[in-house]
XYZ file of N, CA and C in Angstrom:
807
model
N 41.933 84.440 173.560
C 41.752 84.210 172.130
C 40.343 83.698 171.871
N 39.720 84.475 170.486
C 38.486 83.595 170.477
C 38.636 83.294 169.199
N 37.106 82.588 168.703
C 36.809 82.477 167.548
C 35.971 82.400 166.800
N 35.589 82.817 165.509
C 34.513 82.784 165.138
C 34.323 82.613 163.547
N 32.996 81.844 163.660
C 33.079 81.123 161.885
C 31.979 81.802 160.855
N 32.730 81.903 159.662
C 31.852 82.468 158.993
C 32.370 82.233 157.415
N 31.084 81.792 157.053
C 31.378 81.191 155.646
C 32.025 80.062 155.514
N 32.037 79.140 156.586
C 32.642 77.767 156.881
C 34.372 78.028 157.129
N 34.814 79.332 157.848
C 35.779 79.664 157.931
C 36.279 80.736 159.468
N 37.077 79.567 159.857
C 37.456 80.259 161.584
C 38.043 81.230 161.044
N 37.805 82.525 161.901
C 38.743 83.797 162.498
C 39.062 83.739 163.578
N 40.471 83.494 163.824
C 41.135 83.823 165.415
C 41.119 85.454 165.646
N 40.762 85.812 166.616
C 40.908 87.152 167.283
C 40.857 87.005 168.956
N 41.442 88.649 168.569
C 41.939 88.667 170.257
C 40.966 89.613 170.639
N 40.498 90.444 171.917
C 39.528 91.470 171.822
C 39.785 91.857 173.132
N 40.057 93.772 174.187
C 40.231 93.722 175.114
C 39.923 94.654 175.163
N 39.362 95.498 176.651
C 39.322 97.329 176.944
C 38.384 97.537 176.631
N 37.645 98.984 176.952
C 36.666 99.630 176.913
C 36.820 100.826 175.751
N 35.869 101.414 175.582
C 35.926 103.235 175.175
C 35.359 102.464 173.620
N 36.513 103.431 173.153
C 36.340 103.700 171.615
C 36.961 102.493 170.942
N 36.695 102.118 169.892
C 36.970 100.690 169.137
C 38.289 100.771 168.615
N 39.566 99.954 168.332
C 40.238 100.020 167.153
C 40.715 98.712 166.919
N 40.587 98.606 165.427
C 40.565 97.573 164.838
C 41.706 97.159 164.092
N 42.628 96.127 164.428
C 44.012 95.880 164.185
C 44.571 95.277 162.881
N 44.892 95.069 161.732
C 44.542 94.066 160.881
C 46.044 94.250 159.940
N 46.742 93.079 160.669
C 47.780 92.741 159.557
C 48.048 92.941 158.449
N 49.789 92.594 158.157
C 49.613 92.060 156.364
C 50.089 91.071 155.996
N 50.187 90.781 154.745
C 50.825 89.282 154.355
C 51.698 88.853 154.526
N 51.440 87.895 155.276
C 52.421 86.601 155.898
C 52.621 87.203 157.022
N 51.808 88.199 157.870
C 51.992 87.927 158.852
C 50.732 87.524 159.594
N 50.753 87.735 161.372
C 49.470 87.274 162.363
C 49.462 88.394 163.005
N 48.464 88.205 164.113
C 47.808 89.493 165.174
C 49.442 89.645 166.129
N 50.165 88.827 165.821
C 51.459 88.906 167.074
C 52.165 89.898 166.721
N 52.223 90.726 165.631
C 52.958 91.651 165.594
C 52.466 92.753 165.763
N 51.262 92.806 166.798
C 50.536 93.950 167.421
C 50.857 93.745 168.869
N 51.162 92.780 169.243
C 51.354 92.465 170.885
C 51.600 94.064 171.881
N 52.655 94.065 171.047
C 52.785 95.246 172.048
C 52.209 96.955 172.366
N 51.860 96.514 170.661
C 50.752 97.572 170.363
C 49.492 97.603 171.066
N 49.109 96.257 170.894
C 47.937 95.862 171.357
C 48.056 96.423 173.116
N 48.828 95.693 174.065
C 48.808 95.758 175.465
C 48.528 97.348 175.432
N 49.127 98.243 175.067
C 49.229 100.027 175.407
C 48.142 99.930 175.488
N 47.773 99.988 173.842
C 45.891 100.453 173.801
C 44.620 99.580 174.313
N 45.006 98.790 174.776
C 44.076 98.249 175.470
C 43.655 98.651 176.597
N 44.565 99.852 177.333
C 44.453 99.861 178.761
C 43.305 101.443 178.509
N 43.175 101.939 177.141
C 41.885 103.091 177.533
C 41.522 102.942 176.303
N 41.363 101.691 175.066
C 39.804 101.602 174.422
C 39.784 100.116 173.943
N 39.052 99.995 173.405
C 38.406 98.706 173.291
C 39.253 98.230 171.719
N 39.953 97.204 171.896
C 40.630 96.872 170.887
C 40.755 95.475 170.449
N 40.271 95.554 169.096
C 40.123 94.314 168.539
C 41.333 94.383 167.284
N 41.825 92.581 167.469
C 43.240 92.034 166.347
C 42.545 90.660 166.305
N 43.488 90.553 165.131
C 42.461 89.706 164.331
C 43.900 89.019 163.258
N 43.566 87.415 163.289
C 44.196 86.795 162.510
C 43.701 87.024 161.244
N 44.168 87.103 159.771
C 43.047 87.320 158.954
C 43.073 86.017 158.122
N 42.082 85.691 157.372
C 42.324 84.434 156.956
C 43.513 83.745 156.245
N 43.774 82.160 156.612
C 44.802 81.793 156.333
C 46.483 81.918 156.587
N 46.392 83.083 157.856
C 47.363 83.455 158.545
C 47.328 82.828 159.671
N 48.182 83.048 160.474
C 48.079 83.068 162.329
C 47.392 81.723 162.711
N 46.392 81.700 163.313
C 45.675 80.604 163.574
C 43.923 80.400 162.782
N 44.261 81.274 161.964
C 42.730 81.550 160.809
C 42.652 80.544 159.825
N 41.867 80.069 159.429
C 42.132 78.534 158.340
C 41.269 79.410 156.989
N 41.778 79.120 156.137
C 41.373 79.358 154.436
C 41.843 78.033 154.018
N 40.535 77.510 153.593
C 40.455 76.154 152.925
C 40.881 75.930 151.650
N 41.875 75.158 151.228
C 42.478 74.970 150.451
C 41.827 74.349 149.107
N 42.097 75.015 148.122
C 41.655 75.446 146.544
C 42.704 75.226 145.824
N 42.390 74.657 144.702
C 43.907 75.027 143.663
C 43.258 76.131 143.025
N 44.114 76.849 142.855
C 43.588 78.014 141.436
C 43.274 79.116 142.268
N 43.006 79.302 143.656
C 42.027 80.175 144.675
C 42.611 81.245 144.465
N 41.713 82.376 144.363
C 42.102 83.561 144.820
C 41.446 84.093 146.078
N 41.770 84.863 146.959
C 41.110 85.202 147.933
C 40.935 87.204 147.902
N 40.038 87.522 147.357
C 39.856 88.993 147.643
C 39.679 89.843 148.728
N 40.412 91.097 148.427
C 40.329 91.776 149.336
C 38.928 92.045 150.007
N 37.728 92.282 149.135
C 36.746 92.421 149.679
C 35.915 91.221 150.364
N 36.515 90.216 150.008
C 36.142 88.758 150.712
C 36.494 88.672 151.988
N 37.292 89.097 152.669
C 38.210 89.474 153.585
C 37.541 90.644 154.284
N 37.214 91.389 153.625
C 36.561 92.823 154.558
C 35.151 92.324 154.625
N 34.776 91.546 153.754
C 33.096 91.386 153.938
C 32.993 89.687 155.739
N 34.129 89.442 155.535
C 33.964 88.560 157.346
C 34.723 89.366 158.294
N 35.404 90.537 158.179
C 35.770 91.646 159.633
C 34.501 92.383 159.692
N 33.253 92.411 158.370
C 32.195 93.054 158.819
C 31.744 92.447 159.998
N 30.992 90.656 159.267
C 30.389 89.670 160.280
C 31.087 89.864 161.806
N 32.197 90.041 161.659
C 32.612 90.161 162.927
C 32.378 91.341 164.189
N 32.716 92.272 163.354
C 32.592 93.359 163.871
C 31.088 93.682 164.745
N 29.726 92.709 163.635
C 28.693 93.124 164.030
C 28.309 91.647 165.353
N 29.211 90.766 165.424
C 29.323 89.665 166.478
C 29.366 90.328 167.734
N 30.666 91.344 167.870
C 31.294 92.213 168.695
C 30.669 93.612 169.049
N 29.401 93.454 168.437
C 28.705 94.983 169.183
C 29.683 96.145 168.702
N 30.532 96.264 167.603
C 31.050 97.194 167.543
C 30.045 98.217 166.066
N 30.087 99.038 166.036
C 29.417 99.966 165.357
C 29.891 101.076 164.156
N 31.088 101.384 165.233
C 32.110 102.378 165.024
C 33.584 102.144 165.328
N 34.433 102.266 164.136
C 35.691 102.033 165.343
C 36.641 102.635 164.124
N 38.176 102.761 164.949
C 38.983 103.594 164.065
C 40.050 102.019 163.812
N 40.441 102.038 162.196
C 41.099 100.889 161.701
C 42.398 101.223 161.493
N 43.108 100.741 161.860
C 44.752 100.076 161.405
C 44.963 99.303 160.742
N 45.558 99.256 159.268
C 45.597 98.409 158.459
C 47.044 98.374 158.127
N 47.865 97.236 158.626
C 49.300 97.376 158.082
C 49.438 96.545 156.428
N 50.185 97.565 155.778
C 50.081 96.662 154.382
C 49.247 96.604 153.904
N 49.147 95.244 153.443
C 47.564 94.458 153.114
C 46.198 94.597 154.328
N 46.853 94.730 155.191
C 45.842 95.212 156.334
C 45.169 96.498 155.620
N 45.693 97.643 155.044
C 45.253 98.660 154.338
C 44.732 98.379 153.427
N 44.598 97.553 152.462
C 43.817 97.190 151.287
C 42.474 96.666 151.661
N 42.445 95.906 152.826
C 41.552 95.115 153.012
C 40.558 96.070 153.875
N 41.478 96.881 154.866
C 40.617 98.210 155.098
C 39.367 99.398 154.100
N 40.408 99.442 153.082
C 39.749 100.536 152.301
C 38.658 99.316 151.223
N 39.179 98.497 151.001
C 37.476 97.548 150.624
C 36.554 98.000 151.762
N 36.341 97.588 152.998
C 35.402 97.854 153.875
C 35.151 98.722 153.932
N 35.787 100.230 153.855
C 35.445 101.351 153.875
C 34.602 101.867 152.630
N 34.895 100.916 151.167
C 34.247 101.056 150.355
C 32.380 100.940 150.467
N 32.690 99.547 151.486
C 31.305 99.111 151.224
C 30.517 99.781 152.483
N 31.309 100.118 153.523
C 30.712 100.486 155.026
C 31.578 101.909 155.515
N 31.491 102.741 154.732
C 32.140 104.235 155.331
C 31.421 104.453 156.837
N 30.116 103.952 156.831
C 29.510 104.667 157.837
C 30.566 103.945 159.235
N 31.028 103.077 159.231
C 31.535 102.109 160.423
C 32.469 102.419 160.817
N 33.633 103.952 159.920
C 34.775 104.505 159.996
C 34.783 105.381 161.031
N 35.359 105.836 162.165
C 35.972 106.826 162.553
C 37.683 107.227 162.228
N 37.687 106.769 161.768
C 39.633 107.005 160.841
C 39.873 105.807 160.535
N 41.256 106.475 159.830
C 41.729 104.994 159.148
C 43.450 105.107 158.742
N 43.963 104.832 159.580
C 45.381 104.744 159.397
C 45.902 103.879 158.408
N 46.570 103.953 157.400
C 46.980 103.100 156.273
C 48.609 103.204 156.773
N 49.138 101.908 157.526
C 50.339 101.847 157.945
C 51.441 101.370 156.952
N 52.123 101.727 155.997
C 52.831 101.576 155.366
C 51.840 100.664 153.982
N 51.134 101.344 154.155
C 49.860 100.614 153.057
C 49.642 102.024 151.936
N 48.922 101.499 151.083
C 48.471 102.427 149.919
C 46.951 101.996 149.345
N 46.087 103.237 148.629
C 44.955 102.915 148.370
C 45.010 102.604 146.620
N 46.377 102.804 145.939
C 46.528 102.086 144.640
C 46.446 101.375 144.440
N 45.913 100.812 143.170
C 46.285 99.039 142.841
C 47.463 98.894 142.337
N 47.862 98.016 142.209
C 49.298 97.339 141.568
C 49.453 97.537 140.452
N 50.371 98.290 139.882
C 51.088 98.690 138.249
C 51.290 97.383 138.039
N 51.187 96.981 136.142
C 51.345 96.084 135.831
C 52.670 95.488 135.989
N 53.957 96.221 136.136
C 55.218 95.313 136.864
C 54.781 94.554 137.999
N 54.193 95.179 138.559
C 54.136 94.568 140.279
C 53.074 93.839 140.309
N 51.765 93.933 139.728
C 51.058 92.513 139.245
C 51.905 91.357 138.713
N 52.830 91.402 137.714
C 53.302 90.362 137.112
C 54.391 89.851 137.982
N 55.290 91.006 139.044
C 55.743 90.169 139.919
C 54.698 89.544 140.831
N 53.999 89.732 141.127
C 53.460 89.024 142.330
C 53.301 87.562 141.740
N 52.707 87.314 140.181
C 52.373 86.161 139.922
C 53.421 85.074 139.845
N 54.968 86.046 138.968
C 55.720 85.283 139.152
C 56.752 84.554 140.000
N 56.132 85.462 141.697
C 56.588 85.286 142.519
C 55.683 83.661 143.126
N 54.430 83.082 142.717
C 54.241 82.469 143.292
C 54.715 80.648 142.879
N 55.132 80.910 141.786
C 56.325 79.919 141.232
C 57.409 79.529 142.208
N 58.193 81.081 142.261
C 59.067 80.675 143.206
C 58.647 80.280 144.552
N 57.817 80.809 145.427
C 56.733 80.055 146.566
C 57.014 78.558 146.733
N 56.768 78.308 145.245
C 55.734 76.617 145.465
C 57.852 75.700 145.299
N 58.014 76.636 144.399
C 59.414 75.628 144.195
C 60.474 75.876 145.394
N 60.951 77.092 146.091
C 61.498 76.925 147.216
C 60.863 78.141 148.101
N 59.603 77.222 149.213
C 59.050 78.151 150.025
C 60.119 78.744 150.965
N 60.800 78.046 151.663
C 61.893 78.660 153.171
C 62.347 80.012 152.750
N 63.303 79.513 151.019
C 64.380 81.054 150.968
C 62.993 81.983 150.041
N 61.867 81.853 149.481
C 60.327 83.071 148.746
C 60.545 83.718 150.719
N 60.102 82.822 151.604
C 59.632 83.574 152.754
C 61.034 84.336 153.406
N 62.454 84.295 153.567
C 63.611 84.725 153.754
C 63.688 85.606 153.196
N 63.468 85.773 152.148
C 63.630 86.422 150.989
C 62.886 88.086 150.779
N 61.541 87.858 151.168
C 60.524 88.344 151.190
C 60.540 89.364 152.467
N 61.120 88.321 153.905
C 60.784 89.030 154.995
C 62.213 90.494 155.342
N 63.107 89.510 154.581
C 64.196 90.766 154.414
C 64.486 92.054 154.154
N 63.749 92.176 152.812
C 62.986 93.257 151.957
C 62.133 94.105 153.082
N 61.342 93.982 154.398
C 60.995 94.611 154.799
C 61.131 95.231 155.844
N 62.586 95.319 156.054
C 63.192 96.185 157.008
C 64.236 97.194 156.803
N 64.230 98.222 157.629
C 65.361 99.104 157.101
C 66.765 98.579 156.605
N 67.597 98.473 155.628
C 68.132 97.729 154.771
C 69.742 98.412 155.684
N 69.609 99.508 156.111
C 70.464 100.162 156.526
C 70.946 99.410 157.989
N 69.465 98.909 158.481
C 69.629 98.113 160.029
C 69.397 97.152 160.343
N 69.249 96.194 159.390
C 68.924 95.088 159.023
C 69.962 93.746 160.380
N 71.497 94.075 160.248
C 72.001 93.655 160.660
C 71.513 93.545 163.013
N 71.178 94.722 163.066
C 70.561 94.695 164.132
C 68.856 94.405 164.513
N 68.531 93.762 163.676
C 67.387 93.176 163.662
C 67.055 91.616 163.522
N 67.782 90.891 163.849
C 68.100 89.572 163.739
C 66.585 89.045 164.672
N 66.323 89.421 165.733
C 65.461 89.305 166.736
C 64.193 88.702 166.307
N 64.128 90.313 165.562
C 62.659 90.542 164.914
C 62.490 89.982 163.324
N 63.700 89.792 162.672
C 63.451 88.713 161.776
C 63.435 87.662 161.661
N 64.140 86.980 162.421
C 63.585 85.418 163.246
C 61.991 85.848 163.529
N 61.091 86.550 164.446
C 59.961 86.612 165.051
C 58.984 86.574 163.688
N 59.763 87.684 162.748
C 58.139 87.803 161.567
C 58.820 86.246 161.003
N 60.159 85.762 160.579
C 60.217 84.998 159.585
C 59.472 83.355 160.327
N 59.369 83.568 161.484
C 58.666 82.232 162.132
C 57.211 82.259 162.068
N 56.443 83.932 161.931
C 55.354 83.685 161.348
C 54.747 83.296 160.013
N 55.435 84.100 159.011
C 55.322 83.829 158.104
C 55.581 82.253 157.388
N 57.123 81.596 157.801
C 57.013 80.203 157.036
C 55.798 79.030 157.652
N 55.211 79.912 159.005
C 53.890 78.640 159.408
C 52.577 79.107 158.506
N 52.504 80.181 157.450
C 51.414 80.751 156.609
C 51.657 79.568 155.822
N 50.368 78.768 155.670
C 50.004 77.616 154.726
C 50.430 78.467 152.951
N 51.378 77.859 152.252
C 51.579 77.806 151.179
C 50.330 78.206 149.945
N 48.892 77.855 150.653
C 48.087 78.215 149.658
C 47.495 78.970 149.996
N 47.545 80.208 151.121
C 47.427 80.862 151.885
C 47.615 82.063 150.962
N 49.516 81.817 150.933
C 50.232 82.961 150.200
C 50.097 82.993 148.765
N 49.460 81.463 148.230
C 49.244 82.027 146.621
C 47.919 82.448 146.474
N 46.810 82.158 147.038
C 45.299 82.987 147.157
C 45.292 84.379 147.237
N 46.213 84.733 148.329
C 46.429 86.163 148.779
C 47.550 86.863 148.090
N 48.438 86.256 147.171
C 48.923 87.175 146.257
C 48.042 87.541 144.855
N 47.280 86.766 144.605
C 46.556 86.618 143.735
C 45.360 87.482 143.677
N 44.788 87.813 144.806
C 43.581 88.695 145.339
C 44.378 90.070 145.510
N 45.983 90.288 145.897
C 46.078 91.661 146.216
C 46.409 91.936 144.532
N 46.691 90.974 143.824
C 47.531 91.791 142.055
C 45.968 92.156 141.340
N 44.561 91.646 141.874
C 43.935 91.865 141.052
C 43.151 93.217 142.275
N 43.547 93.641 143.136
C 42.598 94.931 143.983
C 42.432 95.885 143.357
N 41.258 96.458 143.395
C 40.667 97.986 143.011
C 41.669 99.113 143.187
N 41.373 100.314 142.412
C 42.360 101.509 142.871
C 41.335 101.825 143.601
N 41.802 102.290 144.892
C 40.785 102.777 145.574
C 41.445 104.575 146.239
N 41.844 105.133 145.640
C 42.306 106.203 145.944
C 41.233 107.210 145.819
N 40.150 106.845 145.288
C 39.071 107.652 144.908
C 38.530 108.099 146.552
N 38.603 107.088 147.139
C 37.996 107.051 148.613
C 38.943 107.929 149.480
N 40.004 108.671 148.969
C 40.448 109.369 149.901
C 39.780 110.704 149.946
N 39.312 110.956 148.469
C 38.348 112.278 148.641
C 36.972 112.502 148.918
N 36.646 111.244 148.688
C 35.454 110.592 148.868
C 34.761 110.715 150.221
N 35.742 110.016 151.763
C 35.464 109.965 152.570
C 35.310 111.371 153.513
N 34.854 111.420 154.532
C 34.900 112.366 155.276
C 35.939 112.168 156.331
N 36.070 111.084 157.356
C 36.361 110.844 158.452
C 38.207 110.966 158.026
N 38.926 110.774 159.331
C 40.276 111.251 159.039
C 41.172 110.072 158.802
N 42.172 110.004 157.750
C 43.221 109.434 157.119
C 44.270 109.605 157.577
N 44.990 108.570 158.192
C 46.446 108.831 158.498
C 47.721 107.519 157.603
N 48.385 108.403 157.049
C 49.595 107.422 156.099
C 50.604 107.224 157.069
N 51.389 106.645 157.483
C 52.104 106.213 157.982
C 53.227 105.661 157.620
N 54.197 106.508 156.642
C 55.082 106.255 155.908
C 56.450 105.894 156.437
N 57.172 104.727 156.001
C 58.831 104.848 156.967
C 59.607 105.038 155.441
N 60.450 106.133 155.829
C 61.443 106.441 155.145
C 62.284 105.657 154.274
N 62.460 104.410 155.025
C 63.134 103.766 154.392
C 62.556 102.322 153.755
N 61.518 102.464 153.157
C 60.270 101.474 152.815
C 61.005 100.742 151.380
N 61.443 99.635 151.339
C 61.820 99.460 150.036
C 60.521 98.892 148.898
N 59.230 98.774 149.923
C 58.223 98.327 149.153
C 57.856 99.685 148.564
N 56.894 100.661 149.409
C 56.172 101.471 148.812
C 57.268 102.884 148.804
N 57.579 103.444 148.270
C 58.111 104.521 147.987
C 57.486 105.756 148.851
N 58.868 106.187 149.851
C 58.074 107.032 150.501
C 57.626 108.594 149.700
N 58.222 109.072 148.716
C 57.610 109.644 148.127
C 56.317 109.819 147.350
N 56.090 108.737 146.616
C 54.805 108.512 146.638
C 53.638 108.294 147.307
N 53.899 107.794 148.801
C 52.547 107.791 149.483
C 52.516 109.515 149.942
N 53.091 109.671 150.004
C 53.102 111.747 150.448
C 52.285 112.232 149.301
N 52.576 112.134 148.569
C 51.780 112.611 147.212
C 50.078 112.040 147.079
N 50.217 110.481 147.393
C 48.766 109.964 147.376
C 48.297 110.769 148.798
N 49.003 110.963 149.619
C 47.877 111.496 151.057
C 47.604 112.872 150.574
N 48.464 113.481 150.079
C 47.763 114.860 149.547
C 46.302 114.812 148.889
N 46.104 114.013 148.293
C 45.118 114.181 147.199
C 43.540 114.243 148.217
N 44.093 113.525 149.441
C 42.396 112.890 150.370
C 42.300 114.188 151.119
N 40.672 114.201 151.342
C 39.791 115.034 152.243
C 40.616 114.696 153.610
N 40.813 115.472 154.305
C 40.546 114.773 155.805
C 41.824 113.874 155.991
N 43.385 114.211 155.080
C 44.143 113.346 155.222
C 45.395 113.641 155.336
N 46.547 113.413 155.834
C 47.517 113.964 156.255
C 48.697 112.129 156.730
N 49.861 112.503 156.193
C 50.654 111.427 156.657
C 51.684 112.145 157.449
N 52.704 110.914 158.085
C 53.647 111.294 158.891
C 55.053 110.087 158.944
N 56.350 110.479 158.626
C 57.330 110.009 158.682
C 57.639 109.323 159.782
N 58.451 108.332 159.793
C 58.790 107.581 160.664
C 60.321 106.706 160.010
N 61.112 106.666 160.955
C 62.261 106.101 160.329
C 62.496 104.659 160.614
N 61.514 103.903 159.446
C 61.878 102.542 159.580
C 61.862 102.227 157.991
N 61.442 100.664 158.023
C 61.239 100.124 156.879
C 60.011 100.216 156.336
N 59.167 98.479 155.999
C 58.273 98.870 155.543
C 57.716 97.943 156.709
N 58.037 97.931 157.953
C 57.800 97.033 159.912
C 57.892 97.888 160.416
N 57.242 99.026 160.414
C 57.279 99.861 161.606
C 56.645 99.567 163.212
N 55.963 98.531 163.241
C 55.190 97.683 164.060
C 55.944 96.841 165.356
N 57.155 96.404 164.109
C 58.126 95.647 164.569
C 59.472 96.503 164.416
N 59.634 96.954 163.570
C 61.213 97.980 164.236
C 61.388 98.790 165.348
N 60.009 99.792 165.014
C 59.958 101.090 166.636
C 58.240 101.274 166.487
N 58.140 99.844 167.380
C 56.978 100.280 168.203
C 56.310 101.055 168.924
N 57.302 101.713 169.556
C 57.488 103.052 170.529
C 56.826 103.980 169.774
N 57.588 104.333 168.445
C 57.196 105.555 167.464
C 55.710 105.446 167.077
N 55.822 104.146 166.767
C 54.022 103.895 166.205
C 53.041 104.181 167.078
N 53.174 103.617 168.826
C 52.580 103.914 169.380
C 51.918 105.606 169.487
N 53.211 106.318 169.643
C 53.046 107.690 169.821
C 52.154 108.243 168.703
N 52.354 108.163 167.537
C 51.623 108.046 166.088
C 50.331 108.045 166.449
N 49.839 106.512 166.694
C 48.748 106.576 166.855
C 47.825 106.956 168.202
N 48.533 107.552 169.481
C 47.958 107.717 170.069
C 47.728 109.943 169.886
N 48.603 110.247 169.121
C 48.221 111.609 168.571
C 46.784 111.366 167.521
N 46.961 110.497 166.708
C 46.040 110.289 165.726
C 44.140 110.002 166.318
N 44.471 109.227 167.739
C 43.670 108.845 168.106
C 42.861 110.074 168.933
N 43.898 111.059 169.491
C 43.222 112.606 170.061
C 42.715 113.088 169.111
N 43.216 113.323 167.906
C 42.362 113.715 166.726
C 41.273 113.458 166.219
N 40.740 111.787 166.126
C 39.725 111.450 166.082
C 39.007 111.856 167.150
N 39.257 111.931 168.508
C 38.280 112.345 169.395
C 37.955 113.891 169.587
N 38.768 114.811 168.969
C 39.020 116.522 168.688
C 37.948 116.094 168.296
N 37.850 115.796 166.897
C 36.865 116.112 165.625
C 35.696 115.727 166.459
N 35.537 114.747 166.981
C 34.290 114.087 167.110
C 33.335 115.114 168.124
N 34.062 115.622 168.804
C 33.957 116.220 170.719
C 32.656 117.778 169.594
């Protein structure tokens, strides 16, 4: 584990392997631990960097009343980092909010892309329902955090298999209730106000992968099929989970991205 400060603010990351770069990056309320196993595969043929992101995991975001924390605030210290780490080029994984915070960086630094997997993530901003839930979700937060985070982590698993997932909802729900309280109202606050950034799917050159689970009760798997149509260079693929594919069938993801990852190297060759 290392660390590194920037803007008067630690980033925990992990960093291992050689070759080609890929860059790991959570979502809300969770840490780099729900790459573990992701992480070990690909480590053994490229160079792979995970990353607490602020105010998660072991990352500190200094506490504000009123704070919002933006997505591009967030992509502008995985830059600093990135350029700590000699990395140049690398292909990103963004689960969730990991995807938002991706396609900011890609906004400001396309050149640094070799792909970009948006794992159960989207390059829309939030319809005004889902802005106004987020805000009025952070009420409930502050008045009963245990059952906002129970509550929350439930919602993101196949609803159908829920009952056989006890494991792995203990695992995310123990990350999430150690996410500092002002953590989760900064960072709901920064994702209800994010850019549409769907523009960047036609925009970009390099290759797009959606990573949709069927049974997503957040993002509608119909709709991200429709948003991947619209991008240059972009193409999604089913998977039968929730909206944890990371943590339901790791296995599947792996395979996912290690097709995705021949692709980036097709194109490149």
């Amino acid at each position: 584990m290392f660390i590194y400060f920037h803007n008067k603010k630690n980033i925990y990351y992990k960093t291992k392997g050689n070759g080609i770069s890929m860059v790991f990056l959570h979502g809300f309320m969770e840490s780099l631990e729900i790459w573990n196993y992701i992480y070990d595969i690909f480590s053994k043929k490229y160079k792979v960097l995970s990353i607490d992101l602020p105010g998660h995991g072991k990352s500190f975001l200094e506490k504000k009343n009123s704070s919002t924390t933006t997505m591009e605030e967030v992509a502008d210290s995985i830059k600093f980092l990135l350029q700590k780490e000699n990395i140049e080029k690398a292909v990103f994984i963004g689960h969730s909010m990991g995807g938002y915070i991706a396609l900011a960086l890609a906004e400001e630094y396309p050149e640094i892309f070799l792909g970009l997997c948006l794992l159960h993530s989207t390059a829309e901003s939030d319809t005004k329902e889902k802005k106004n839930n987020r805000i009025r979700s952070i009420k409930f937060a502050i008045d009963h955090y245990p059952l906002f985070v129970s509550t929350s982590i439930n919602t993101l698993f196949d609803p159908n298999k829920l009952s056989s997932f006890q494991k792995e909802l203990k695992f995310l729900k123990r990350i999430a209730i150690s996410t500092p309280i002002h953590s989760v109202i900064s960072f709901l606050r920064g994702m209800s106000i994010r850019k549409d950034r769907r523009f960047l799917l036609k925009k970009t050159k390099f290759p797009k992968l959606y990573v949709i689970g069927i049974y997503d009760l957040i993002l509608p798997a119909k709709k991200l099929r429709e948003e991947a149509k619209i991008g240059y260079n972009s193409y999604f693929i089913d998977v039968s989970t929730g909206h944890m594919g990371p943590i339901e069938s790791p296995q599947k993801i792996v395979k996912v991205l290690e097709s995705f990852m021949e692709t980036i190297k097709n194109q490149d060759s």
